[in-house]
PDB file of C-alpha atoms and ligand atoms in Angstrom:
ATOM      1  CA  MET A   7       4.656  21.989   3.519  1.00  0.00           C
ATOM      2  CA  SER A   8       5.521  18.442   2.476  1.00  0.00           C
ATOM      3  CA  THR A   9       2.912  15.762   2.022  1.00  0.00           C
ATOM      4  CA  ILE A  10       2.057  12.333   3.363  1.00  0.00           C
ATOM      5  CA  ILE A  11       0.262  10.467   0.592  1.00  0.00           C
ATOM      6  CA  VAL A  12      -1.986   7.857   2.193  1.00  0.00           C
ATOM      7  CA  LEU A  13      -3.154   5.192  -0.234  1.00  0.00           C
ATOM      8  CA  MET A  14      -6.399   3.663   0.992  1.00  0.00           C
ATOM      9  CA  GLY A  15      -8.548   0.897  -0.411  1.00  0.00           C
ATOM     10  CA  ALA A  16      -9.288  -2.785   0.072  1.00  0.00           C
ATOM     11  CA  PRO A  17      -6.553  -5.403  -0.135  1.00  0.00           C
ATOM     12  CA  GLY A  18      -5.992  -6.064  -3.843  1.00  0.00           C
ATOM     13  CA  ALA A  19      -7.095  -2.575  -4.926  1.00  0.00           C
ATOM     14  CA  GLY A  20      -3.636  -1.789  -6.301  1.00  0.00           C
ATOM     15  CA  LYS A  21      -2.109   0.297  -3.505  1.00  0.00           C
ATOM     16  CA  GLY A  22       1.291  -1.391  -3.803  1.00  0.00           C
ATOM     17  CA  THR A  23       1.460  -0.935  -7.571  1.00  0.00           C
ATOM     18  CA  GLN A  24       0.569   2.746  -7.350  1.00  0.00           C
ATOM     19  CA  ALA A  25       2.860   3.345  -4.372  1.00  0.00           C
ATOM     20  CA  ARG A  26       5.754   1.946  -6.385  1.00  0.00           C
ATOM     21  CA  LEU A  27       4.981   4.212  -9.349  1.00  0.00           C
ATOM     22  CA  LEU A  28       4.726   7.239  -7.067  1.00  0.00           C
ATOM     23  CA  GLN A  29       8.025   6.317  -5.438  1.00  0.00           C
ATOM     24  CA  GLU A  30       9.797   5.983  -8.801  1.00  0.00           C
ATOM     25  CA  ARG A  31       8.386   9.156 -10.259  1.00  0.00           C
ATOM     26  CA  LEU A  32       8.139  11.510  -7.293  1.00  0.00           C
ATOM     27  CA  GLY A  33      11.215  10.272  -5.473  1.00  0.00           C
ATOM     28  CA  LEU A  34       9.323   9.870  -2.198  1.00  0.00           C
ATOM     29  CA  PRO A  35       9.786   6.650  -0.203  1.00  0.00           C
ATOM     30  CA  GLN A  36       7.042   4.040  -0.228  1.00  0.00           C
ATOM     31  CA  ILE A  37       6.367   2.854   3.289  1.00  0.00           C
ATOM     32  CA  SER A  38       4.360  -0.362   3.255  1.00  0.00           C
ATOM     33  CA  THR A  39       3.594  -1.911   6.631  1.00  0.00           C
ATOM     34  CA  GLY A  40       2.733  -5.185   4.871  1.00  0.00           C
ATOM     35  CA  ASP A  41       6.213  -5.241   3.263  1.00  0.00           C
ATOM     36  CA  ILE A  42       7.817  -4.447   6.619  1.00  0.00           C
ATOM     37  CA  PHE A  43       5.982  -7.356   8.257  1.00  0.00           C
ATOM     38  CA  ARG A  44       6.726  -9.689   5.343  1.00  0.00           C
ATOM     39  CA  ALA A  45      10.423  -8.871   5.730  1.00  0.00           C
ATOM     40  CA  LEU A  46      10.230 -10.679   9.084  1.00  0.00           C
ATOM     41  CA  LYS A  47       9.628 -13.896   7.147  1.00  0.00           C
ATOM     42  CA  HIS A  48      12.939 -15.495   8.067  1.00  0.00           C
ATOM     43  CA  ALA A  49      13.462 -13.928  11.494  1.00  0.00           C
ATOM     44  CA  GLN A  50      13.532 -16.572  14.222  1.00  0.00           C
ATOM     45  CA  THR A  51      12.109 -14.582  17.129  1.00  0.00           C
ATOM     46  CA  PRO A  52       8.855 -15.173  19.011  1.00  0.00           C
ATOM     47  CA  LEU A  53       7.578 -11.770  17.860  1.00  0.00           C
ATOM     48  CA  ALA A  54       8.275 -12.540  14.191  1.00  0.00           C
ATOM     49  CA  GLN A  55       6.538 -15.909  14.599  1.00  0.00           C
ATOM     50  CA  GLU A  56       3.486 -14.199  16.112  1.00  0.00           C
ATOM     51  CA  VAL A  57       3.332 -11.678  13.252  1.00  0.00           C
ATOM     52  CA  ARG A  58       3.515 -14.496  10.691  1.00  0.00           C
ATOM     53  CA  GLU A  59       0.627 -16.320  12.337  1.00  0.00           C
ATOM     54  CA  ILE A  60      -1.508 -13.166  12.477  1.00  0.00           C
ATOM     55  CA  MET A  61      -0.879 -12.529   8.771  1.00  0.00           C
ATOM     56  CA  GLU A  62      -1.722 -16.117   7.863  1.00  0.00           C
ATOM     57  CA  ARG A  63      -5.034 -15.712   9.680  1.00  0.00           C
ATOM     58  CA  GLY A  64      -5.792 -12.524   7.712  1.00  0.00           C
ATOM     59  CA  GLN A  65      -5.979 -10.465  10.898  1.00  0.00           C
ATOM     60  CA  LEU A  66      -4.271  -7.224  11.844  1.00  0.00           C
ATOM     61  CA  VAL A  67      -0.970  -6.973  13.684  1.00  0.00           C
ATOM     62  CA  PRO A  68      -1.538  -5.172  17.043  1.00  0.00           C
ATOM     63  CA  ASP A  69      -1.626  -1.381  16.906  1.00  0.00           C
ATOM     64  CA  ASP A  70       1.211  -0.735  19.371  1.00  0.00           C
ATOM     65  CA  LEU A  71       3.738  -2.716  17.321  1.00  0.00           C
ATOM     66  CA  THR A  72       2.515  -1.335  13.980  1.00  0.00           C
ATOM     67  CA  ILE A  73       2.538   2.243  15.246  1.00  0.00           C
ATOM     68  CA  GLN A  74       6.027   1.860  16.693  1.00  0.00           C
ATOM     69  CA  LEU A  75       7.367   0.594  13.351  1.00  0.00           C
ATOM     70  CA  VAL A  76       5.757   3.434  11.409  1.00  0.00           C
ATOM     71  CA  LYS A  77       7.079   6.050  13.820  1.00  0.00           C
ATOM     72  CA  GLU A  78      10.603   4.707  13.437  1.00  0.00           C
ATOM     73  CA  ARG A  79      10.420   4.354   9.675  1.00  0.00           C
ATOM     74  CA  THR A  80       8.955   7.816   9.038  1.00  0.00           C
ATOM     75  CA  ALA A  81      11.593   9.438  11.273  1.00  0.00           C
ATOM     76  CA  ARG A  82      14.352   8.386   8.867  1.00  0.00           C
ATOM     77  CA  ASP A  83      16.082  10.997   6.797  1.00  0.00           C
ATOM     78  CA  ASP A  84      14.667   9.874   3.432  1.00  0.00           C
ATOM     79  CA  ALA A  85      11.122  10.639   4.661  1.00  0.00           C
ATOM     80  CA  LYS A  86      11.743  14.251   5.578  1.00  0.00           C
ATOM     81  CA  ASP A  87      10.355  15.644   2.295  1.00  0.00           C
ATOM     82  CA  GLY A  88       7.237  13.487   2.465  1.00  0.00           C
ATOM     83  CA  TYR A  89       6.372   9.831   1.978  1.00  0.00           C
ATOM     84  CA  ILE A  90       3.794   7.409   0.655  1.00  0.00           C
ATOM     85  CA  LEU A  91       1.918   5.167   3.064  1.00  0.00           C
ATOM     86  CA  ASP A  92       0.625   1.899   1.663  1.00  0.00           C
ATOM     87  CA  GLY A  93      -1.426  -0.177   4.104  1.00  0.00           C
ATOM     88  CA  PHE A  94      -1.349   2.262   7.024  1.00  0.00           C
ATOM     89  CA  PRO A  95      -3.510   3.414   8.769  1.00  0.00           C
ATOM     90  CA  ARG A  96      -5.891   0.473   9.104  1.00  0.00           C
ATOM     91  CA  THR A  97      -7.550   1.229  12.456  1.00  0.00           C
ATOM     92  CA  PRO A  98      -8.859   4.371  14.194  1.00  0.00           C
ATOM     93  CA  ALA A  99      -5.896   4.320  16.635  1.00  0.00           C
ATOM     94  CA  GLN A 100      -3.472   4.232  13.709  1.00  0.00           C
ATOM     95  CA  ALA A 101      -5.306   7.115  12.018  1.00  0.00           C
ATOM     96  CA  GLU A 102      -5.057   9.198  15.208  1.00  0.00           C
ATOM     97  CA  THR A 103      -1.344   8.451  15.466  1.00  0.00           C
ATOM     98  CA  LEU A 104      -0.843   9.516  11.882  1.00  0.00           C
ATOM     99  CA  GLU A 105      -2.456  12.875  12.542  1.00  0.00           C
ATOM    100  CA  ARG A 106      -0.197  13.457  15.499  1.00  0.00           C
ATOM    101  CA  LEU A 107       2.839  12.416  13.465  1.00  0.00           C
ATOM    102  CA  ALA A 108       1.843  14.716  10.606  1.00  0.00           C
ATOM    103  CA  ALA A 109       1.569  17.658  13.008  1.00  0.00           C
ATOM    104  CA  GLU A 110       4.925  16.843  14.623  1.00  0.00           C
ATOM    105  CA  GLN A 111       6.612  16.419  11.244  1.00  0.00           C
ATOM    106  CA  ASN A 112       4.933  19.519   9.810  1.00  0.00           C
ATOM    107  CA  LYS A 113       3.333  17.593   6.963  1.00  0.00           C
ATOM    108  CA  GLN A 114      -0.108  17.551   5.416  1.00  0.00           C
ATOM    109  CA  ILE A 115      -2.121  14.388   4.801  1.00  0.00           C
ATOM    110  CA  VAL A 116      -3.761  13.553   1.477  1.00  0.00           C
ATOM    111  CA  ALA A 117      -5.782  10.333   1.613  1.00  0.00           C
ATOM    112  CA  ILE A 118      -6.586   8.704  -1.722  1.00  0.00           C
ATOM    113  CA  GLN A 119      -8.984   5.792  -1.999  1.00  0.00           C
ATOM    114  CA  ILE A 120      -8.379   3.439  -4.917  1.00  0.00           C
ATOM    115  CA  ASP A 121     -11.883   2.194  -5.512  1.00  0.00           C
ATOM    116  CA  VAL A 122     -12.339  -1.284  -7.014  1.00  0.00           C
ATOM    117  CA  PRO A 123     -15.587  -3.312  -7.158  1.00  0.00           C
ATOM    118  CA  TYR A 124     -15.637  -5.961  -4.449  1.00  0.00           C
ATOM    119  CA  ASP A 125     -16.210  -8.895  -6.790  1.00  0.00           C
ATOM    120  CA  LEU A 126     -12.876  -8.245  -8.547  1.00  0.00           C
ATOM    121  CA  LEU A 127     -10.749  -8.217  -5.418  1.00  0.00           C
ATOM    122  CA  GLU A 128     -10.587 -11.965  -4.785  1.00  0.00           C
ATOM    123  CA  LYS A 129      -9.195 -12.677  -8.270  1.00  0.00           C
ATOM    124  CA  ARG A 130      -6.814  -9.782  -8.033  1.00  0.00           C
ATOM    125  CA  MET A 131      -5.278 -11.217  -4.887  1.00  0.00           C
ATOM    126  CA  THR A 132      -5.346 -14.938  -5.604  1.00  0.00           C
ATOM    127  CA  GLY A 133      -3.867 -14.272  -9.075  1.00  0.00           C
ATOM    128  CA  ARG A 134      -1.146 -11.948  -7.792  1.00  0.00           C
ATOM    129  CA  ARG A 135       2.534 -12.893  -8.222  1.00  0.00           C
ATOM    130  CA  ASN A 136       5.639 -10.844  -7.371  1.00  0.00           C
ATOM    131  CA  CYS A 137       9.196 -10.816  -8.655  1.00  0.00           C
ATOM    132  CA  PRO A 138      11.456 -11.469  -5.659  1.00  0.00           C
ATOM    133  CA  VAL A 139      14.206  -9.345  -7.252  1.00  0.00           C
ATOM    134  CA  CYS A 140      12.514  -6.132  -8.455  1.00  0.00           C
ATOM    135  CA  ASN A 141       9.136  -6.574  -6.747  1.00  0.00           C
ATOM    136  CA  GLU A 142       7.248  -6.112 -10.035  1.00  0.00           C
ATOM    137  CA  ILE A 143       3.649  -7.193  -9.507  1.00  0.00           C
ATOM    138  CA  TYR A 144       1.951  -9.533 -11.988  1.00  0.00           C
ATOM    139  CA  ASN A 145      -1.444 -11.215 -12.094  1.00  0.00           C
ATOM    140  CA  ILE A 146      -2.000 -14.578 -13.778  1.00  0.00           C
ATOM    141  CA  TYR A 147      -5.513 -13.479 -14.864  1.00  0.00           C
ATOM    142  CA  PHE A 148      -5.066  -9.783 -15.675  1.00  0.00           C
ATOM    143  CA  LYS A 149      -1.348  -9.125 -16.230  1.00  0.00           C
ATOM    144  CA  PRO A 150       0.522 -12.384 -16.825  1.00  0.00           C
ATOM    145  CA  PRO A 151       4.300 -12.377 -17.291  1.00  0.00           C
ATOM    146  CA  ARG A 152       5.528 -13.085 -20.836  1.00  0.00           C
ATOM    147  CA  HIS A 153       6.756 -16.536 -19.754  1.00  0.00           C
ATOM    148  CA  ASP A 154       4.981 -18.688 -17.193  1.00  0.00           C
ATOM    149  CA  ASN A 155       5.886 -17.748 -13.640  1.00  0.00           C
ATOM    150  CA  VAL A 156       9.071 -15.855 -14.591  1.00  0.00           C
ATOM    151  CA  CYS A 157       9.692 -12.101 -14.268  1.00  0.00           C
ATOM    152  CA  ASP A 158       9.854 -10.216 -17.598  1.00  0.00           C
ATOM    153  CA  PHE A 159      12.886  -8.289 -16.339  1.00  0.00           C
ATOM    154  CA  HIS A 160      14.657 -11.054 -14.402  1.00  0.00           C
ATOM    155  CA  PRO A 161      14.530 -14.300 -16.408  1.00  0.00           C
ATOM    156  CA  ASP A 162      16.224 -16.207 -13.569  1.00  0.00           C
ATOM    157  CA  ALA A 163      13.635 -15.180 -11.013  1.00  0.00           C
ATOM    158  CA  GLN A 164      10.656 -17.450 -10.356  1.00  0.00           C
ATOM    159  CA  LEU A 165       7.640 -15.382  -9.326  1.00  0.00           C
ATOM    160  CA  VAL A 166       6.433 -15.629  -5.738  1.00  0.00           C
ATOM    161  CA  HIS A 167       2.861 -16.160  -4.547  1.00  0.00           C
ATOM    162  CA  ARG A 168       2.325 -14.421  -1.196  1.00  0.00           C
ATOM    163  CA  GLY A 169       1.446 -16.826   1.596  1.00  0.00           C
ATOM    164  CA  ASP A 170      -1.649 -14.796   2.508  1.00  0.00           C
ATOM    165  CA  ASP A 171      -2.960 -14.578  -1.085  1.00  0.00           C
ATOM    166  CA  ASN A 172      -4.739 -17.955  -0.883  1.00  0.00           C
ATOM    167  CA  LEU A 173      -8.537 -17.875  -1.144  1.00  0.00           C
ATOM    168  CA  GLU A 174      -9.247 -18.654   2.514  1.00  0.00           C
ATOM    169  CA  THR A 175      -6.957 -15.931   3.885  1.00  0.00           C
ATOM    170  CA  VAL A 176      -8.037 -13.483   1.182  1.00  0.00           C
ATOM    171  CA  ARG A 177     -11.667 -13.796   2.336  1.00  0.00           C
ATOM    172  CA  LYS A 178     -10.642 -13.150   5.933  1.00  0.00           C
ATOM    173  CA  ARG A 179      -8.534 -10.158   4.916  1.00  0.00           C
ATOM    174  CA  LEU A 180     -11.499  -8.676   3.061  1.00  0.00           C
ATOM    175  CA  ALA A 181     -13.720  -9.204   6.118  1.00  0.00           C
ATOM    176  CA  THR A 182     -11.079  -7.599   8.359  1.00  0.00           C
ATOM    177  CA  TYR A 183     -10.894  -4.653   5.975  1.00  0.00           C
ATOM    178  CA  ASP A 184     -14.667  -4.269   6.010  1.00  0.00           C
ATOM    179  CA  GLU A 185     -14.877  -4.248   9.794  1.00  0.00           C
ATOM    180  CA  GLN A 186     -11.804  -2.298  10.817  1.00  0.00           C
ATOM    181  CA  THR A 187     -10.443  -0.229   7.956  1.00  0.00           C
ATOM    182  CA  ARG A 188     -13.357   0.726   5.738  1.00  0.00           C
ATOM    183  CA  PRO A 189     -14.822   3.048   8.405  1.00  0.00           C
ATOM    184  CA  LEU A 190     -11.660   5.178   8.117  1.00  0.00           C
ATOM    185  CA  LEU A 191     -12.826   6.289   4.674  1.00  0.00           C
ATOM    186  CA  ASP A 192     -15.769   8.085   6.295  1.00  0.00           C
ATOM    187  CA  TYR A 193     -13.424   9.550   8.862  1.00  0.00           C
ATOM    188  CA  TYR A 194     -11.153  11.072   6.198  1.00  0.00           C
ATOM    189  CA  ALA A 195     -14.123  12.129   4.080  1.00  0.00           C
ATOM    190  CA  SER A 196     -15.659  13.966   7.052  1.00  0.00           C
ATOM    191  CA  LYS A 197     -12.421  15.928   7.414  1.00  0.00           C
ATOM    192  CA  ASN A 198     -12.435  16.646   3.694  1.00  0.00           C
ATOM    193  CA  LEU A 199      -9.113  14.840   3.330  1.00  0.00           C
ATOM    194  CA  LEU A 200     -10.331  12.002   1.100  1.00  0.00           C
ATOM    195  CA  ARG A 201     -10.130  11.849  -2.674  1.00  0.00           C
ATOM    196  CA  VAL A 202     -11.439   8.842  -4.612  1.00  0.00           C
ATOM    197  CA  VAL A 203     -10.021   7.455  -7.850  1.00  0.00           C
ATOM    198  CA  ASP A 204     -11.509   4.701  -9.999  1.00  0.00           C
ATOM    199  CA  GLY A 205      -9.165   1.722  -9.571  1.00  0.00           C
ATOM    200  CA  ASN A 206     -10.790  -0.470 -12.194  1.00  0.00           C
ATOM    201  CA  ARG A 207      -8.660   0.789 -15.073  1.00  0.00           C
ATOM    202  CA  LYS A 208      -5.129   0.472 -16.428  1.00  0.00           C
ATOM    203  CA  ARG A 209      -2.397   1.283 -13.936  1.00  0.00           C
ATOM    204  CA  GLU A 210      -1.226   4.339 -15.935  1.00  0.00           C
ATOM    205  CA  SER A 211      -4.702   5.913 -15.971  1.00  0.00           C
ATOM    206  CA  ILE A 212      -5.045   5.364 -12.245  1.00  0.00           C
ATOM    207  CA  TYR A 213      -1.590   6.823 -11.711  1.00  0.00           C
ATOM    208  CA  GLN A 214      -2.479   9.943 -13.712  1.00  0.00           C
ATOM    209  CA  ASP A 215      -5.524  10.564 -11.521  1.00  0.00           C
ATOM    210  CA  ILE A 216      -3.518  10.076  -8.342  1.00  0.00           C
ATOM    211  CA  ALA A 217      -0.746  12.375  -9.558  1.00  0.00           C
ATOM    212  CA  THR A 218      -3.336  15.045 -10.365  1.00  0.00           C
ATOM    213  CA  VAL A 219      -4.908  14.781  -6.923  1.00  0.00           C
ATOM    214  CA  VAL A 220      -1.547  14.968  -5.212  1.00  0.00           C
ATOM    215  CA  SER A 221      -0.311  17.862  -7.293  1.00  0.00           C
ATOM    216  CA  ASP A 222      -3.544  19.790  -6.632  1.00  0.00           C
ATOM    217  CA  GLU A 223      -2.835  19.403  -2.919  1.00  0.00           C
ATOM    218  CA  SER A 224       0.899  19.828  -2.816  1.00  0.00           C
ATOM    219  CA  GLU A 225       3.071  22.646  -4.106  1.00  0.00           C
ATOM    220  CA  GLU A 226       6.227  20.501  -3.814  1.00  0.00           C
ATOM    221  CA  VAL A 227       4.805  17.629  -5.836  1.00  0.00           C
ATOM    222  CA  ARG A 228       3.632  20.103  -8.464  1.00  0.00           C
ATOM    223  CA  ARG A 229       7.224  21.232  -8.839  1.00  0.00           C
ATOM    224  CA  VAL A 230       8.600  17.681  -9.199  1.00  0.00           C
ATOM    225  CA  LEU A 231       5.970  16.784 -11.820  1.00  0.00           C
ATOM    226  CA  HIS A 232       6.686  19.984 -13.696  1.00  0.00           C
ATOM    227  CA  ASP A 233      10.448  19.281 -13.726  1.00  0.00           C
ATOM    228  CA  HIS A 234       9.785  15.824 -15.188  1.00  0.00           C
ATOM    229  CA  ARG A 235       7.924  17.150 -18.226  1.00  0.00           C
TER     230      ARG A 235
HETATM  231  P1  AMP B 325      -0.839  -5.808   2.983  1.00  0.00           P
HETATM  232  O1  AMP B 325       0.392  -6.189   2.257  1.00  0.00           O
HETATM  233  O2  AMP B 325      -0.974  -4.326   3.168  1.00  0.00           O
HETATM  234  O3  AMP B 325      -2.080  -6.431   2.422  1.00  0.00           O
HETATM  235  O4  AMP B 325      -0.664  -6.407   4.474  1.00  0.00           O
HETATM  236  C1  AMP B 325      -0.499  -7.794   4.697  1.00  0.00           C
HETATM  237  C2  AMP B 325      -0.793  -8.114   6.162  1.00  0.00           C
HETATM  238  O5  AMP B 325       0.114  -7.415   7.011  1.00  0.00           O
HETATM  239  C3  AMP B 325      -2.187  -7.703   6.647  1.00  0.00           C
HETATM  240  O6  AMP B 325      -3.164  -8.672   6.301  1.00  0.00           O
HETATM  241  C4  AMP B 325      -1.938  -7.593   8.137  1.00  0.00           C
HETATM  242  O7  AMP B 325      -1.866  -8.864   8.753  1.00  0.00           O
HETATM  243  C5  AMP B 325      -0.549  -6.986   8.198  1.00  0.00           C
HETATM  244  N1  AMP B 325      -0.613  -5.500   8.182  1.00  0.00           N
HETATM  245  C6  AMP B 325      -0.190  -4.679   7.189  1.00  0.00           C
HETATM  246  N2  AMP B 325      -0.384  -3.391   7.505  1.00  0.00           N
HETATM  247  C7  AMP B 325      -0.967  -3.378   8.735  1.00  0.00           C
HETATM  248  C8  AMP B 325      -1.434  -2.349   9.604  1.00  0.00           C
HETATM  249  N3  AMP B 325      -1.360  -1.047   9.250  1.00  0.00           N
HETATM  250  N4  AMP B 325      -1.965  -2.715  10.785  1.00  0.00           N
HETATM  251  C9  AMP B 325      -2.036  -4.010  11.160  1.00  0.00           C
HETATM  252  N5  AMP B 325      -1.643  -5.033  10.372  1.00  0.00           N
HETATM  253  C10 AMP B 325      -1.100  -4.729   9.172  1.00  0.00           C
END
């Protein structure tokens, strides 16, 4: 049975970084609802405008829209052998939908919490910068690029600071997480579906722990990892 890897954890915990590594190394698509919403940045429709405003306020996009997007995205052909969810589910209704989807798609869920102390999260987010070309994630405090504000791999690309990574929005996003998403950890733990990894280490060490968890749970992933050795 193929696997849905659900990366959980507060904003700034490193879900995007780990999802990208898993995508590169396991060949499963990374499905990030935040990236999908950010891609609406230039769309000139009332719906896109509403999503932008919600994100700027650090709130959650309504469940019906989010769920619809995830259903469509996970139905695509590249997701048939499993996929990585980054930023979904974030509410109980989304978690229920995911269980239904998993049953319909004949997939098992493995939820992995990347655990990072709260006091580090603000700096992780306000310091975060992305390459607009390859999406590499930097941090001006913890992982600066070699040259100021320029991607190590794309010297012509100026790094981008996400609009919602300013201190005011970051604090709201953390509060939203606390109220609406953190309770899902208990939900997955009570179903014995949650594994926790220490996210306050180097990205490779965190990746190794995640890969071990996933391979313990999934025969198919075990095979891919074995073939890569
Ligand atoms: P992220 O990149 O995961 O931190 O998401 C950025 C923003 O996109 C969030 O602060 C929300 O406004 C919105 N968003 C992302 N994923 C979801 C979701 N599953 N449900 C509702 N809103 C979401």
